[in-house]
XYZ file of C-alpha atoms in Angstrom:
173
model
C 5.095 38.326 126.566
C 7.131 41.105 128.148
C 8.276 43.386 125.279
C 10.617 45.505 127.439
C 12.496 42.458 128.742
C 12.529 40.703 125.374
C 13.794 43.802 123.514
C 16.907 43.650 125.704
C 17.849 40.507 123.745
C 17.955 42.338 120.401
C 21.340 44.124 120.741
C 19.777 47.364 119.522
C 21.817 50.512 120.013
C 21.624 54.241 119.396
C 21.614 55.249 115.738
C 20.390 51.954 114.293
C 17.760 51.645 111.597
C 15.173 48.990 112.475
C 12.156 47.619 110.599
C 9.315 46.173 112.677
C 7.540 43.886 110.184
C 3.920 43.328 111.157
C 4.200 45.946 113.878
C 0.567 45.698 114.904
C -0.268 48.282 117.555
C 3.434 48.942 118.138
C 4.298 47.150 121.376
C 7.877 46.661 120.195
C 7.935 49.689 117.882
C 7.821 52.250 120.689
C 10.458 50.418 122.744
C 12.704 50.162 119.679
C 12.190 53.868 118.948
C 13.431 54.677 122.437
C 16.390 52.299 122.071
C 17.663 53.713 118.748
C 17.344 57.289 120.007
C 17.021 60.480 118.014
C 19.807 59.486 115.623
C 18.089 56.180 114.796
C 14.962 55.270 112.860
C 12.228 52.666 113.277
C 9.881 51.669 110.488
C 6.565 50.178 111.625
C 5.185 48.123 108.748
C 1.743 46.552 108.761
C -1.081 45.771 106.355
C -3.738 47.152 108.720
C -4.132 50.929 108.713
C -5.911 50.828 112.096
C -2.840 49.195 113.666
C -0.616 51.888 112.141
C -2.968 54.583 113.458
C -2.380 53.130 116.945
C 1.374 53.305 116.366
C 1.081 56.953 115.301
C -0.980 57.839 118.397
C 1.456 56.081 120.758
C 4.455 57.638 119.005
C 3.012 61.116 119.438
C 1.990 60.418 123.059
C 5.555 59.520 124.062
C 7.100 62.293 121.954
C 9.116 60.148 119.542
C 9.944 61.612 116.140
C 12.003 58.693 114.808
C 9.185 56.262 113.924
C 7.592 56.044 110.503
C 4.441 53.976 109.983
C 4.101 52.367 106.548
C 1.115 50.413 105.246
C 2.293 47.506 103.123
C 1.722 43.876 102.218
C 4.915 42.172 103.383
C 3.973 38.980 101.529
C 5.157 40.696 98.334
C 8.940 40.955 98.050
C 9.897 44.598 97.508
C 6.627 45.934 98.907
C 7.993 47.537 102.072
C 9.417 50.408 100.062
C 12.592 50.276 102.139
C 15.847 50.373 100.162
C 17.942 47.234 99.693
C 20.568 46.689 102.415
C 19.273 49.599 104.525
C 18.316 48.071 107.898
C 20.436 47.076 110.891
C 17.686 44.797 112.204
C 14.318 43.412 111.159
C 11.858 42.214 113.779
C 9.259 39.551 112.941
C 7.184 39.334 116.123
C 3.988 37.286 115.902
C 3.619 37.824 112.166
C 4.622 34.576 110.453
C 1.906 32.446 112.060
C -0.635 34.631 110.242
C 0.802 34.029 106.780
C 0.890 31.222 104.250
C 3.690 33.151 102.520
C 6.342 32.975 105.239
C 9.216 32.672 102.741
C 8.185 35.875 100.959
C 8.188 37.807 104.249
C 11.583 36.364 105.184
C 12.954 37.253 101.728
C 11.709 40.842 102.089
C 13.530 41.016 105.433
C 16.658 39.647 103.761
C 16.402 42.217 100.967
C 16.274 45.212 103.313
C 18.861 43.976 105.836
C 22.470 45.075 105.607
C 25.080 42.339 105.441
C 25.930 40.968 108.937
C 22.684 42.422 110.325
C 20.103 40.547 112.392
C 16.695 39.099 111.801
C 14.874 38.683 115.121
C 11.967 36.256 115.060
C 9.332 35.700 117.745
C 6.441 33.335 117.171
C 3.960 31.090 118.962
C 5.126 27.822 120.527
C 3.280 24.668 119.564
C 1.076 22.962 122.132
C 0.752 25.756 124.684
C -2.989 25.368 124.993
C -5.949 27.560 124.176
C -4.116 30.882 124.430
C -3.268 32.357 121.037
C -3.852 30.900 117.579
C -4.695 27.220 117.034
C -1.735 24.873 116.555
C -2.596 24.564 112.841
C -1.487 28.202 112.419
C 1.729 27.770 114.416
C 5.086 26.548 113.121
C 7.270 24.280 115.204
C 10.495 25.975 116.343
C 12.767 23.539 114.473
C 10.734 23.876 111.263
C 10.841 27.685 111.562
C 14.607 27.644 112.080
C 14.996 25.429 109.007
C 12.744 27.724 106.964
C 14.780 30.832 107.820
C 18.177 29.187 107.325
C 16.832 27.748 104.060
C 16.372 31.329 102.848
C 20.075 32.025 103.418
C 20.235 33.261 107.009
C 22.660 31.930 109.608
C 21.189 30.911 112.970
C 22.884 32.826 115.804
C 20.960 31.894 118.951
C 17.637 31.358 120.682
C 16.326 33.552 123.482
C 13.546 33.387 126.056
C 10.441 35.027 124.612
C 8.100 33.917 127.389
C 5.886 30.957 128.131
C 3.891 31.008 124.884
C 6.528 32.120 122.373
C 9.988 31.203 121.106
C 12.604 33.677 120.008
C 15.486 33.262 117.569
C 18.117 35.548 116.124
C 19.552 35.031 112.654
C 22.273 36.896 110.766
C 22.275 37.853 107.102
C 25.688 36.793 105.767
């Protein structure tokens, strides 16, 4: 996966507020922080404090002051601590395959997104071989699209997220 190339698909601009759900070590977080600029804000949310420590180190190393790392369990609606209708975009990159509570994570994204804002989803393709999680942990692209639209989002478009992943953009009505 090429985060720099993929992030170009997100329609992120200066001044936006973006939540990176399941940020991990911050591959997208840092890029998003650069894209939203000083007038924007990126929230890196993860359950693992060690991952957030990596985000903090990288943020400091590149001199960004617009990224806030928050430890939270995104499987609990309301747990992010972000206000309702506060985000211009939520990114779910390689997080849903890890959870048996996908709907709860999607609903938390819906809660924090402003109306007409985007949910960007990247996850593992089925049947791509031994790289990544086993197929039992992956969700077929059509099933994932149906899950997200079933939670009230409108499908906007798919995008190329590389050989092993699919990418989709949804809009909160």
